[in-house]
Amino acid sequence: MDLLNQYLIPHFNYWAYVILMMIGMHAMIVKNNLIKKLIGMSIFQTAIILFYVSIGVKEGADIPVLHHHAPEVAESHTPAADPHHAVDPDHYANPLPHVLMLTAIVVGVSTLGMALAISQSIYKDFDTLEENEILAKIKQGGPGIDV
Amino acid sequence: MPTVIHSSLPLWACLASLLAAPVIVLFGREPTLREATTFAAGLLKFGLVLAMLPWVLDGRTVEYTLIEGIGGIHAPIRFRVDGLGMLFALVASSLWIVTSLYAVGYMRGLHEHSQTRFFAFFAISLSATLGVAFAGNLLTLYLFYEMLSLSTWPLVTHHQDKEARSGGRTYLAYLVGTSIGFALPALIYTWVKTGGEISFGPEGILASTDIGPAQGMILLLAFVFGFSKAGLMPFHSWLPAAMVAPTPVSALLHAVAVVKVGVFCVIRVFTGVFGVDLLSRLGVATVISWIAGFTVLASSLIAMSQDNLKRRLAFSTIGQLAYIVLGVSLLSGHAVQGSMMHIAMHAFGKITLFFCAGAIFVATGRKYVSQLDGLGRRMPVTMAAFAIGALSVTGLPPTGGLLSKFYLVWGAAEAHQPALLAVYLISSVLNGVYFFPIIHRAFFRPPIDAGEDTPGTGCCAGEAPLACVVPLSITAVASVLLFFFPGLLYDLSALMTGGK
Amino acid sequence: MSEQLPAILLVAPLFGALLIGVASPGDPRRAFPIVLLSLSISLAATVALLTKVVSSGPVDYFLGGWAEPLGIGIQLRVDGINALILVFIALIGLLTAIFSYRGPDDGEPTDKAPLFYILYLLLCVGLLGITITGDAFNVFVLVEIASLTSYGLVAMGSSPRGTLAAFNYIIMGTIGASFYLLGVGYLYMRTGALNMAQIHSLIALPEVAASQTILVAFLLILVGVWIKMAFFPLYGWLPNAYTYCPSGASGILAPLVTKVSVYVMIRVMLSVFGAGWVFQSAGWSQTVVWLAVIAILAGSFIALAQVELKKMLSYLIVAEVGYMVGGAWLANHWGMVGAIYHILADAAMTLCLFLAANIFVKHAGGGRIDRLEGLFRRMPVVAGAFVVGALSMIGVPPTGGFFSKWYLIRGGIEAGQWPFVAALILSSLVNAVLFFRIFEVAHFGRKPADGHHHHPPHADGEPSPEQQGTIGETTGSDRKPRLTAVAPLVAAAALVLLVGIFSGPIVEIIRGALQGMPHVGAAAPLIGR
């Protein structure tokens, strides 16, 4: 619970991620060029990754791997515990948010890949990546474009 | 002796024509077999209904639950046959046979297209009609009510021309619009109000609830207008619009099945949902009486000004339906009984009139009252039947219409409603005013030039084909016979009011 | 074997997809049996699972045997509600797979077909996974699997507009998923758990329940799933994506994707935050029901303005989503039952309508409503199935659509939410207008015959099919629809009717699963009479 209370204290990292997210969202919605929209999308996703990573951060914590032969960390902080077997979560960074983000990064990369492939296909069909021009072409109708 | 008999007969009576529909489609290329199927199904259906008659006359009810507890809460698909349902089912299923004969003559005489579709949907509509007659709860009633609206649409729009399109549009807009807009919410409200109980019983469904006058008023209006097949003003316009249908459709569906389903539902709402006792306690039925009374008079006046024969008959039907609703809303025993009897009496009278209108159209291509001069000499049987039908609808002896009207008037007197009593009497006069000029024209005016006639092929210079003339003679004779032998109808309707 | 069912139903299509990639690249003839087999296995597993759940209660399954609370195990949980939905997903997946026997666009087999099948199977994995998983983060991953494959499926069509629609879908879909992810992050921050059951038990603690973090998490998740389910006004991606995607894709996307997202919302409300917290601490019930009312009305009326059949159906989906969201937020038993039942009923009827619409588009010359003349005569079976679906949309008994409206309206009346009741009825009326307009066109033909007895007498008065066929001669290809297209459609129509006729047992299962929950559990004990 102490751990959780610590998380509740507002940090600048939230502001950072919110601002990044808004930049990304702005680009996704407002930008006319499809590639710029995708750049926005990447920023948007990265902001969330940043958020997750930042909530997993703990200053002075160790990597969450059991050190059977690393006495200096264990001894200096937990004199009472048996250095070879006890695990005190206070000393380790919580690995889960970071692990989750590995998945999220994979998802983000695949989304971007899919989106780029589709943009390519759009370029082939419309000869442009500017949204207003594409919409104009759809309005006019053309070969292969049913209005 | 058990008072409730569990039997699947109501289900089979209902299914007889539904199952015939695919067979009719199968025999689409063999007209003789196709029509034989129709007759076979008709006779089977009538037989199944008759088989239940002795039980019902013994004062027992036949019940059958098809699917128990849809939703797990007292709303199964359930059939229940009582006096009222039996009366209506008898009328509908017997007239279907006659109408089928007539339809064969009419459709062949005019070389109509898509006859297979016509007969198939006709059979489906009859299933829906019997389903309404035998419905044991509100959900089942609603199910078949909607099925009837939808399955009659292809019949109404049979001609597939511009007029049929707009007529069909009005037809569906009114019927489906009101049933979804009013009847369905009212139904669900009833369901919620009673905690899941919507089966009809001897007492009203709502009788044991704490429903107040204001709620009761709204609910009653929602039901009565929701079942707009009853043609109560201001939701009556679908009926004249539906007259674009071929005459056999108008005859059976819009003089018997569809419109009578409407008033049947209204009677069910009065007797089965609210119960006469609750309604007289709440005092809300009077509003319906006045709406119905207005409809009676207004439609009679409109009918006088219609030159198109079928439209005149349509407005006459609206008036007669309002008779029935008015009778029920008076809440007196004799009036309710009169209403139920009028369902049958009017059915036979009005179907005769429609058959005649169709026969005239087949033989001469004439549609308007003003063209009927002197027709009585050329088509004596048809016009004689017309006269009998008109007598019955007007309520004059020696026809069955007199008896039901007598009970209605008696009921109005019993309910101490002199104004509504006057409505009945005035409207009877008006009925005479719009029917007798037709008879007068036909028999006492010189014939008009027949050169412009466009009779259906295969028609002689005289009467319509035999397949048209025989049915209308049968129904005309039946109208007279009902005057002399009304016992069965009286017994069935008395079953429903006997306790009150 | 039987305890491995939850894994089997996921693994079968997953391996199927891999197998197609490995074994038969470029050969549609070999790919199709694999699709059929893997989805059949999946369907059998879901049905077996449903019977198991009905007879002996919810089933828990830990992937790899990593039981909680280690924090790394992924739990699958099957209760009555999602067991039903799983069956529908597998069944609809199978039916649409048969429908797209010839590959995405129902044309001649191309080299695209195996790729289409791979995406198709992965989409099924995603949808099944979303429904079955008991882990909040896992939902995100599976939602993204489902979404990525949907993007691909939408873009696979021959229409350039489909590609553009796919792009917009990506943008909106990513925003939705990201919001969900963010919400899960906040949940994790406060509770330190990702397993739904664990989070639920922690939120039951008063100090956690009162936390602002939880509220923010809920809001973010809600907005995320609303985008995914195209809840008005966040529906922008849906109509074009469903209209211009290949027929095989629309057959599975339209019935399932929005419905599964609705289920995610309901799952999050019931199993993560708990109905008690959602309807008391958050207390937005009134607001959300109003939003649902707007969604229903907007969806219906925009649909009214459409001239293209598939677009019209797409807007109806937007309206139907309003039904379900509204029902779920009525905060009472019948509303929730209606919403869950409508997931099933709506999936069945949307499948039926979209399959029929796809056949119309292919065989009746384009998707415009006014080109559907004479359909009843030209393809009576297809048109008949379409009528069944349409009647369900309108809410005519005994179709499924009637009963969902029945329960939703009951919920609305009991909650005193009259605008919601009115919106449902109005939407029924609008649907009636919409579909009868189509029936009319299909019944009459474009050039109305001007008089009934001017038809040339033919045999017994029936015009020959050739004569009638000329009425609608605008078609691209006049050949008859294939059996592999008609059979799934007929099955879908039958499904619509069966859902209605057997609404009793289905609702009993749903009610059993809701039993004991605050607000949405039955107030009275389950009654059988």
mmCIF file of N, CA, C and O in Angstrom, chain B residues 31 34 67 69-74 78 110 112-117 139 142-143 150 153 157 159-161 165 169 172 177 180-181 184-185 187-188 191-192 197, chain C residues 334 377 391 394 396-397 402-403 406-407 409-410 413-414 425 428-429 436 439-440 443-445 448-450 452-453 455 460-463 501 503-504 508 527 529:
data_model
loop_
_atom_site.group_PDB
_atom_site.id
_atom_site.type_symbol
_atom_site.label_atom_id
_atom_site.label_comp_id
_atom_site.label_asym_id
_atom_site.label_seq_id
_atom_site.Cartn_x
_atom_site.Cartn_y
_atom_site.Cartn_z
ATOM 1 N N PRO B 31 -52.178 -24.857 -61.804
ATOM 2 C CA PRO B 31 -53.248 -24.090 -61.141
ATOM 3 C C PRO B 31 -54.303 -24.962 -60.485
ATOM 4 O O PRO B 31 -54.783 -24.643 -59.400
ATOM 5 N N ARG B 34 -52.971 -26.384 -57.322
ATOM 6 C CA ARG B 34 -52.738 -25.285 -56.392
ATOM 7 C C ARG B 34 -54.049 -24.890 -55.710
ATOM 8 O O ARG B 34 -54.114 -24.733 -54.493
ATOM 9 N N ILE B 67 -44.929 -22.570 -26.607
ATOM 10 C CA ILE B 67 -43.579 -22.393 -26.069
ATOM 11 C C ILE B 67 -43.723 -21.805 -24.686
ATOM 12 O O ILE B 67 -44.189 -20.693 -24.513
ATOM 13 N N GLY B 69 -43.110 -20.016 -21.405
ATOM 14 C CA GLY B 69 -42.278 -19.003 -20.789
ATOM 15 C C GLY B 69 -41.205 -18.417 -21.669
ATOM 16 O O GLY B 69 -40.031 -18.537 -21.364
ATOM 17 N N ILE B 70 -41.583 -17.777 -22.731
ATOM 18 C CA ILE B 70 -40.583 -17.004 -23.450
ATOM 19 C C ILE B 70 -40.100 -15.925 -22.504
ATOM 20 O O ILE B 70 -40.888 -15.179 -21.938
ATOM 21 N N GLY B 71 -38.811 -15.889 -22.296
ATOM 22 C CA GLY B 71 -38.293 -14.940 -21.329
ATOM 23 C C GLY B 71 -38.467 -15.456 -19.921
ATOM 24 O O GLY B 71 -38.136 -14.786 -18.971
ATOM 25 N N GLY B 72 -38.946 -16.655 -19.769
ATOM 26 C CA GLY B 72 -39.031 -17.248 -18.456
ATOM 27 C C GLY B 72 -40.030 -16.586 -17.539
ATOM 28 O O GLY B 72 -40.075 -16.870 -16.364
ATOM 29 N N ILE B 73 -40.841 -15.690 -18.068
ATOM 30 C CA ILE B 73 -41.677 -14.962 -17.153
ATOM 31 C C ILE B 73 -43.073 -14.817 -17.702
ATOM 32 O O ILE B 73 -43.436 -13.804 -18.261
ATOM 33 N N HIS B 74 -43.845 -15.809 -17.569
ATOM 34 C CA HIS B 74 -45.282 -15.747 -17.806
ATOM 35 C C HIS B 74 -45.662 -15.199 -19.157
ATOM 36 O O HIS B 74 -46.693 -14.575 -19.292
ATOM 37 N N ARG B 78 -49.295 -18.911 -26.274
ATOM 38 C CA ARG B 78 -50.365 -19.747 -25.739
ATOM 39 C C ARG B 78 -51.643 -19.544 -26.536
ATOM 40 O O ARG B 78 -51.990 -18.444 -26.915
ATOM 41 N N LEU B 110 -60.165 -12.515 -64.658
ATOM 42 C CA LEU B 110 -59.435 -11.294 -65.030
ATOM 43 C C LEU B 110 -58.004 -11.591 -65.470
ATOM 44 O O LEU B 110 -57.256 -10.673 -65.758
ATOM 45 N N GLU B 112 -55.422 -12.459 -63.767
ATOM 46 C CA GLU B 112 -54.479 -11.737 -62.921
ATOM 47 C C GLU B 112 -53.096 -12.394 -62.968
ATOM 48 O O GLU B 112 -52.983 -13.599 -63.200
ATOM 49 N N HIS B 113 -52.086 -11.600 -62.702
ATOM 50 C CA HIS B 113 -50.733 -12.153 -62.645
ATOM 51 C C HIS B 113 -50.453 -12.650 -61.219
ATOM 52 O O HIS B 113 -51.204 -12.357 -60.291
ATOM 53 N N SER B 114 -49.364 -13.348 -61.068
ATOM 54 C CA SER B 114 -48.866 -13.792 -59.756
ATOM 55 C C SER B 114 -49.946 -14.431 -58.889
ATOM 56 O O SER B 114 -50.081 -14.116 -57.724
ATOM 57 N N GLN B 115 -50.729 -15.326 -59.498
ATOM 58 C CA GLN B 115 -51.803 -15.928 -58.705
ATOM 59 C C GLN B 115 -51.262 -16.822 -57.600
ATOM 60 O O GLN B 115 -51.882 -16.955 -56.545
ATOM 61 N N THR B 116 -50.094 -17.422 -57.851
ATOM 62 C CA THR B 116 -49.529 -18.299 -56.826
ATOM 63 C C THR B 116 -49.221 -17.516 -55.566
ATOM 64 O O THR B 116 -49.576 -17.904 -54.458
ATOM 65 N N ARG B 117 -48.570 -16.364 -55.772
ATOM 66 C CA ARG B 117 -48.252 -15.526 -54.624
ATOM 67 C C ARG B 117 -49.534 -15.144 -53.899
ATOM 68 O O ARG B 117 -49.611 -15.161 -52.669
ATOM 69 N N LEU B 139 -49.308 -11.385 -25.754
ATOM 70 C CA LEU B 139 -48.133 -11.529 -26.605
ATOM 71 C C LEU B 139 -48.486 -12.297 -27.871
ATOM 72 O O LEU B 139 -48.147 -11.887 -28.988
ATOM 73 N N TYR B 142 -50.547 -10.190 -30.146
ATOM 74 C CA TYR B 142 -49.745 -9.193 -30.860
ATOM 75 C C TYR B 142 -48.950 -9.848 -31.980
ATOM 76 O O TYR B 142 -48.852 -9.311 -33.089
ATOM 77 N N LEU B 143 -48.402 -11.006 -31.680
ATOM 78 C CA LEU B 143 -47.590 -11.717 -32.682
ATOM 79 C C LEU B 143 -48.402 -11.950 -33.956
ATOM 80 O O LEU B 143 -47.973 -11.608 -35.059
ATOM 81 N N LEU B 150 -48.468 -7.831 -41.999
ATOM 82 C CA LEU B 150 -47.386 -7.997 -42.962
ATOM 83 C C LEU B 150 -47.795 -8.936 -44.088
ATOM 84 O O LEU B 150 -47.473 -8.696 -45.247
ATOM 85 N N TRP B 153 -50.006 -7.355 -46.813
ATOM 86 C CA TRP B 153 -49.477 -6.266 -47.651
ATOM 87 C C TRP B 153 -49.271 -6.704 -49.107
ATOM 88 O O TRP B 153 -49.680 -5.994 -50.034
ATOM 89 N N THR B 157 -51.214 -4.865 -52.293
ATOM 90 C CA THR B 157 -50.464 -4.244 -53.387
ATOM 91 C C THR B 157 -50.366 -5.181 -54.583
ATOM 92 O O THR B 157 -49.459 -5.058 -55.391
ATOM 93 N N HIS B 159 -51.646 -5.499 -57.434
ATOM 94 C CA HIS B 159 -51.567 -5.012 -58.821
ATOM 95 C C HIS B 159 -50.211 -4.433 -59.160
ATOM 96 O O HIS B 159 -49.893 -4.254 -60.329
ATOM 97 N N GLN B 160 -49.452 -4.102 -58.146
ATOM 98 C CA GLN B 160 -48.095 -3.594 -58.344
ATOM 99 C C GLN B 160 -48.039 -2.378 -59.249
ATOM 100 O O GLN B 160 -47.101 -2.186 -59.999
ATOM 101 N N ASP B 161 -49.071 -1.571 -59.234
ATOM 102 C CA ASP B 161 -49.000 -0.325 -60.001
ATOM 103 C C ASP B 161 -48.879 0.843 -59.026
ATOM 104 O O ASP B 161 -48.730 0.653 -57.818
ATOM 105 N N ARG B 165 -49.109 0.946 -54.953
ATOM 106 C CA ARG B 165 -47.952 1.316 -54.149
ATOM 107 C C ARG B 165 -48.335 2.324 -53.071
ATOM 108 O O ARG B 165 -48.010 2.151 -51.903
ATOM 109 N N ARG B 169 -48.679 1.686 -49.087
ATOM 110 C CA ARG B 169 -47.895 2.495 -48.162
ATOM 111 C C ARG B 169 -48.769 3.001 -47.012
ATOM 112 O O ARG B 169 -48.416 2.895 -45.846
ATOM 113 N N LEU B 172 -49.783 0.059 -44.654
ATOM 114 C CA LEU B 172 -48.787 -0.370 -43.677
ATOM 115 C C LEU B 172 -48.456 0.716 -42.678
ATOM 116 O O LEU B 172 -48.258 0.458 -41.503
ATOM 117 N N GLY B 177 -47.545 1.331 -37.952
ATOM 118 C CA GLY B 177 -47.220 2.502 -37.146
ATOM 119 C C GLY B 177 -47.978 2.499 -35.834
ATOM 120 O O GLY B 177 -47.404 2.658 -34.762
ATOM 121 N N ILE B 180 -46.963 -0.586 -33.475
ATOM 122 C CA ILE B 180 -45.683 -0.431 -32.768
ATOM 123 C C ILE B 180 -45.728 0.778 -31.847
ATOM 124 O O ILE B 180 -45.223 0.763 -30.737
ATOM 125 N N GLY B 181 -46.366 1.829 -32.343
ATOM 126 C CA GLY B 181 -46.342 3.082 -31.601
ATOM 127 C C GLY B 181 -47.222 3.059 -30.363
ATOM 128 O O GLY B 181 -46.890 3.644 -29.342
ATOM 129 N N LEU B 184 -47.826 -1.830 -28.773
ATOM 130 C CA LEU B 184 -46.684 -2.497 -28.141
ATOM 131 C C LEU B 184 -46.316 -1.870 -26.790
ATOM 132 O O LEU B 184 -46.158 -2.588 -25.799
ATOM 133 N N PRO B 185 -46.194 -0.527 -26.723
ATOM 134 C CA PRO B 185 -45.915 0.043 -25.404
ATOM 135 C C PRO B 185 -47.010 -0.286 -24.391
ATOM 136 O O PRO B 185 -46.715 -0.584 -23.226
ATOM 137 N N LEU B 187 -48.870 -2.856 -24.346
ATOM 138 C CA LEU B 187 -48.710 -4.258 -23.987
ATOM 139 C C LEU B 187 -47.601 -4.444 -22.956
ATOM 140 O O LEU B 187 -47.780 -5.132 -21.944
ATOM 141 N N ILE B 188 -46.474 -3.790 -23.205
ATOM 142 C CA ILE B 188 -45.363 -3.957 -22.271
ATOM 143 C C ILE B 188 -45.687 -3.301 -20.936
ATOM 144 O O ILE B 188 -45.356 -3.817 -19.874
ATOM 145 N N TRP B 191 -47.708 -5.608 -19.033
ATOM 146 C CA TRP B 191 -46.849 -6.697 -18.566
ATOM 147 C C TRP B 191 -46.083 -6.281 -17.312
ATOM 148 O O TRP B 191 -45.976 -7.020 -16.338
ATOM 149 N N VAL B 192 -45.558 -5.058 -17.354
ATOM 150 C CA VAL B 192 -44.814 -4.573 -16.193
ATOM 151 C C VAL B 192 -45.760 -4.374 -15.014
ATOM 152 O O VAL B 192 -45.473 -4.754 -13.884
ATOM 153 N N GLU B 197 -47.876 -11.018 -15.906
ATOM 154 C CA GLU B 197 -49.052 -11.847 -16.206
ATOM 155 C C GLU B 197 -49.821 -11.199 -17.367
ATOM 156 O O GLU B 197 -50.331 -10.100 -17.234
ATOM 157 N N TRP C 334 -33.629 -5.856 -15.857
ATOM 158 C CA TRP C 334 -34.143 -6.139 -17.196
ATOM 159 C C TRP C 334 -33.406 -5.367 -18.263
ATOM 160 O O TRP C 334 -33.261 -5.834 -19.395
ATOM 161 N N ARG C 377 -38.952 -11.705 -56.777
ATOM 162 C CA ARG C 377 -39.163 -12.697 -57.802
ATOM 163 C C ARG C 377 -37.841 -13.283 -58.280
ATOM 164 O O ARG C 377 -37.744 -14.466 -58.559
ATOM 165 N N LEU C 391 -37.391 -7.853 -40.352
ATOM 166 C CA LEU C 391 -38.469 -7.895 -39.357
ATOM 167 C C LEU C 391 -37.886 -7.904 -37.954
ATOM 168 O O LEU C 391 -38.459 -7.323 -37.024
ATOM 169 N N ILE C 394 -37.017 -4.423 -37.126
ATOM 170 C CA ILE C 394 -38.212 -3.653 -36.800
ATOM 171 C C ILE C 394 -38.734 -4.074 -35.428
ATOM 172 O O ILE C 394 -39.264 -3.265 -34.678
ATOM 173 N N VAL C 396 -40.513 -7.418 -34.905
ATOM 174 C CA VAL C 396 -41.763 -8.143 -35.079
ATOM 175 C C VAL C 396 -41.572 -9.536 -34.481
ATOM 176 O O VAL C 396 -40.589 -10.190 -34.787
ATOM 177 N N PRO C 397 -42.474 -9.968 -33.616
ATOM 178 C CA PRO C 397 -42.328 -11.312 -33.095
ATOM 179 C C PRO C 397 -42.519 -12.329 -34.202
ATOM 180 O O PRO C 397 -43.206 -12.025 -35.167
ATOM 181 N N PHE C 402 -37.517 -8.654 -31.596
ATOM 182 C CA PHE C 402 -38.702 -8.319 -30.807
ATOM 183 C C PHE C 402 -38.427 -8.490 -29.315
ATOM 184 O O PHE C 402 -38.744 -7.637 -28.507
ATOM 185 N N PHE C 403 -37.803 -9.618 -28.985
ATOM 186 C CA PHE C 403 -37.653 -9.907 -27.565
ATOM 187 C C PHE C 403 -36.621 -9.002 -26.920
ATOM 188 O O PHE C 403 -36.756 -8.625 -25.750
ATOM 189 N N TRP C 406 -38.425 -5.990 -26.177
ATOM 190 C CA TRP C 406 -39.349 -6.335 -25.090
ATOM 191 C C TRP C 406 -38.668 -6.161 -23.742
ATOM 192 O O TRP C 406 -39.175 -5.487 -22.848
ATOM 193 N N TYR C 407 -37.465 -6.735 -23.597
ATOM 194 C CA TYR C 407 -36.775 -6.629 -22.315
ATOM 195 C C TYR C 407 -36.239 -5.225 -22.080
ATOM 196 O O TYR C 407 -36.287 -4.706 -20.972
ATOM 197 N N ILE C 409 -37.403 -2.416 -23.214
ATOM 198 C CA ILE C 409 -38.484 -1.495 -22.874
ATOM 199 C C ILE C 409 -38.953 -1.757 -21.444
ATOM 200 O O ILE C 409 -39.213 -0.823 -20.685
ATOM 201 N N ARG C 410 -39.000 -3.033 -21.081
ATOM 202 C CA ARG C 410 -39.396 -3.311 -19.700
ATOM 203 C C ARG C 410 -38.411 -2.676 -18.725
ATOM 204 O O ARG C 410 -38.815 -2.056 -17.733
ATOM 205 N N ILE C 413 -39.051 1.027 -18.608
ATOM 206 C CA ILE C 413 -40.238 1.398 -17.834
ATOM 207 C C ILE C 413 -39.938 1.286 -16.344
ATOM 208 O O ILE C 413 -40.265 2.181 -15.559
ATOM 209 N N GLU C 414 -39.269 0.198 -15.958
ATOM 210 C CA GLU C 414 -39.004 0.012 -14.532
ATOM 211 C C GLU C 414 -38.024 1.042 -13.996
ATOM 212 O O GLU C 414 -38.081 1.410 -12.827
ATOM 213 N N ILE C 425 -39.083 2.871 -29.335
ATOM 214 C CA ILE C 425 -40.284 2.696 -30.156
ATOM 215 C C ILE C 425 -40.153 3.495 -31.442
ATOM 216 O O ILE C 425 -40.464 3.014 -32.534
ATOM 217 N N SER C 428 -37.999 1.735 -33.798
ATOM 218 C CA SER C 428 -38.717 0.642 -34.463
ATOM 219 C C SER C 428 -39.514 1.175 -35.637
ATOM 220 O O SER C 428 -39.534 0.581 -36.719
ATOM 221 N N LEU C 429 -40.157 2.305 -35.402
ATOM 222 C CA LEU C 429 -40.985 2.863 -36.477
ATOM 223 C C LEU C 429 -40.117 3.285 -37.657
ATOM 224 O O LEU C 429 -40.454 3.032 -38.813
ATOM 225 N N PHE C 436 -39.557 -1.175 -45.161
ATOM 226 C CA PHE C 436 -40.670 -1.321 -46.086
ATOM 227 C C PHE C 436 -40.422 -0.549 -47.368
ATOM 228 O O PHE C 436 -40.898 -0.927 -48.430
ATOM 229 N N PHE C 439 -38.669 -3.139 -49.212
ATOM 230 C CA PHE C 439 -39.594 -4.187 -49.660
ATOM 231 C C PHE C 439 -40.402 -3.691 -50.846
ATOM 232 O O PHE C 439 -40.669 -4.430 -51.784
ATOM 233 N N GLU C 440 -40.804 -2.433 -50.748
ATOM 234 C CA GLU C 440 -41.644 -1.886 -51.805
ATOM 235 C C GLU C 440 -40.898 -1.898 -53.123
ATOM 236 O O GLU C 440 -41.421 -2.362 -54.144
ATOM 237 N N HIS C 443 -40.521 -5.358 -54.284
ATOM 238 C CA HIS C 443 -41.795 -5.976 -54.643
ATOM 239 C C HIS C 443 -42.301 -5.426 -55.973
ATOM 240 O O HIS C 443 -42.832 -6.154 -56.805
ATOM 241 N N PHE C 444 -42.126 -4.147 -56.197
ATOM 242 C CA PHE C 444 -42.761 -3.530 -57.348
ATOM 243 C C PHE C 444 -41.905 -3.508 -58.599
ATOM 244 O O PHE C 444 -42.409 -3.645 -59.691
ATOM 245 N N GLY C 445 -40.632 -3.313 -58.436
ATOM 246 C CA GLY C 445 -39.845 -3.080 -59.632
ATOM 247 C C GLY C 445 -39.829 -1.606 -59.945
ATOM 248 O O GLY C 445 -40.624 -0.838 -59.416
ATOM 249 N N PRO C 448 -43.389 0.674 -62.563
ATOM 250 C CA PRO C 448 -44.561 -0.031 -62.102
ATOM 251 C C PRO C 448 -45.446 -0.419 -63.288
ATOM 252 O O PRO C 448 -45.611 0.353 -64.237
ATOM 253 N N ALA C 449 -45.994 -1.607 -63.203
ATOM 254 C CA ALA C 449 -46.956 -2.019 -64.219
ATOM 255 C C ALA C 449 -48.151 -1.104 -64.100
ATOM 256 O O ALA C 449 -48.589 -0.793 -62.999
ATOM 257 N N ASP C 450 -48.677 -0.647 -65.229
ATOM 258 C CA ASP C 450 -49.668 0.407 -65.107
ATOM 259 C C ASP C 450 -51.087 -0.107 -64.922
ATOM 260 O O ASP C 450 -51.979 0.643 -64.612
ATOM 261 N N HIS C 452 -53.504 -3.821 -63.819
ATOM 262 C CA HIS C 452 -53.334 -5.222 -63.475
ATOM 263 C C HIS C 452 -53.747 -6.139 -64.600
ATOM 264 O O HIS C 452 -53.124 -7.140 -64.838
ATOM 265 N N HIS C 453 -54.798 -5.821 -65.329
ATOM 266 C CA HIS C 453 -55.181 -6.800 -66.327
ATOM 267 C C HIS C 453 -54.690 -6.419 -67.718
ATOM 268 O O HIS C 453 -55.221 -6.851 -68.713
ATOM 269 N N HIS C 455 -51.582 -7.044 -68.303
ATOM 270 C CA HIS C 455 -50.499 -8.002 -68.509
ATOM 271 C C HIS C 455 -50.897 -8.974 -69.598
ATOM 272 O O HIS C 455 -52.026 -9.444 -69.625
ATOM 273 N N ASP C 460 -51.076 -19.587 -67.094
ATOM 274 C CA ASP C 460 -52.202 -19.386 -66.198
ATOM 275 C C ASP C 460 -52.180 -17.982 -65.626
ATOM 276 O O ASP C 460 -52.639 -17.728 -64.543
ATOM 277 N N GLY C 461 -51.628 -17.061 -66.362
ATOM 278 C CA GLY C 461 -51.617 -15.690 -65.878
ATOM 279 C C GLY C 461 -50.324 -15.318 -65.205
ATOM 280 O O GLY C 461 -50.149 -14.180 -64.802
ATOM 281 N N GLU C 462 -49.388 -16.233 -65.092
ATOM 282 C CA GLU C 462 -48.111 -15.900 -64.461
ATOM 283 C C GLU C 462 -47.155 -15.386 -65.533
ATOM 284 O O GLU C 462 -46.892 -16.082 -66.509
ATOM 285 N N PRO C 463 -46.628 -14.207 -65.357
ATOM 286 C CA PRO C 463 -45.610 -13.770 -66.318
ATOM 287 C C PRO C 463 -44.385 -14.673 -66.157
ATOM 288 O O PRO C 463 -44.083 -15.112 -65.056
ATOM 289 N N ILE C 501 -37.246 -17.531 -30.739
ATOM 290 C CA ILE C 501 -38.109 -18.589 -30.214
ATOM 291 C C ILE C 501 -37.538 -19.148 -28.914
ATOM 292 O O ILE C 501 -38.276 -19.439 -27.985
ATOM 293 N N SER C 503 -35.735 -17.540 -26.811
ATOM 294 C CA SER C 503 -35.284 -16.445 -25.959
ATOM 295 C C SER C 503 -35.453 -16.831 -24.493
ATOM 296 O O SER C 503 -34.707 -16.365 -23.642
ATOM 297 N N GLY C 504 -36.405 -17.693 -24.200
ATOM 298 C CA GLY C 504 -36.622 -18.101 -22.809
ATOM 299 C C GLY C 504 -35.381 -18.698 -22.180
ATOM 300 O O GLY C 504 -34.828 -18.145 -21.225
ATOM 301 N N GLU C 508 -32.750 -17.114 -19.453
ATOM 302 C CA GLU C 508 -32.508 -17.773 -18.166
ATOM 303 C C GLU C 508 -31.012 -17.888 -17.878
ATOM 304 O O GLU C 508 -30.560 -17.662 -16.758
ATOM 305 N N ILE C 527 -38.007 -16.831 -11.203
ATOM 306 C CA ILE C 527 -39.297 -17.501 -11.144
ATOM 307 C C ILE C 527 -39.502 -18.326 -12.390
ATOM 308 O O ILE C 527 -39.131 -17.931 -13.485
ATOM 309 N N ARG C 529 -42.606 -20.233 -12.591
ATOM 310 C CA ARG C 529 -44.059 -20.382 -12.625
ATOM 311 C C ARG C 529 -44.435 -21.848 -12.752
ATOM 312 O O ARG C 529 -44.254 -22.481 -13.777
#
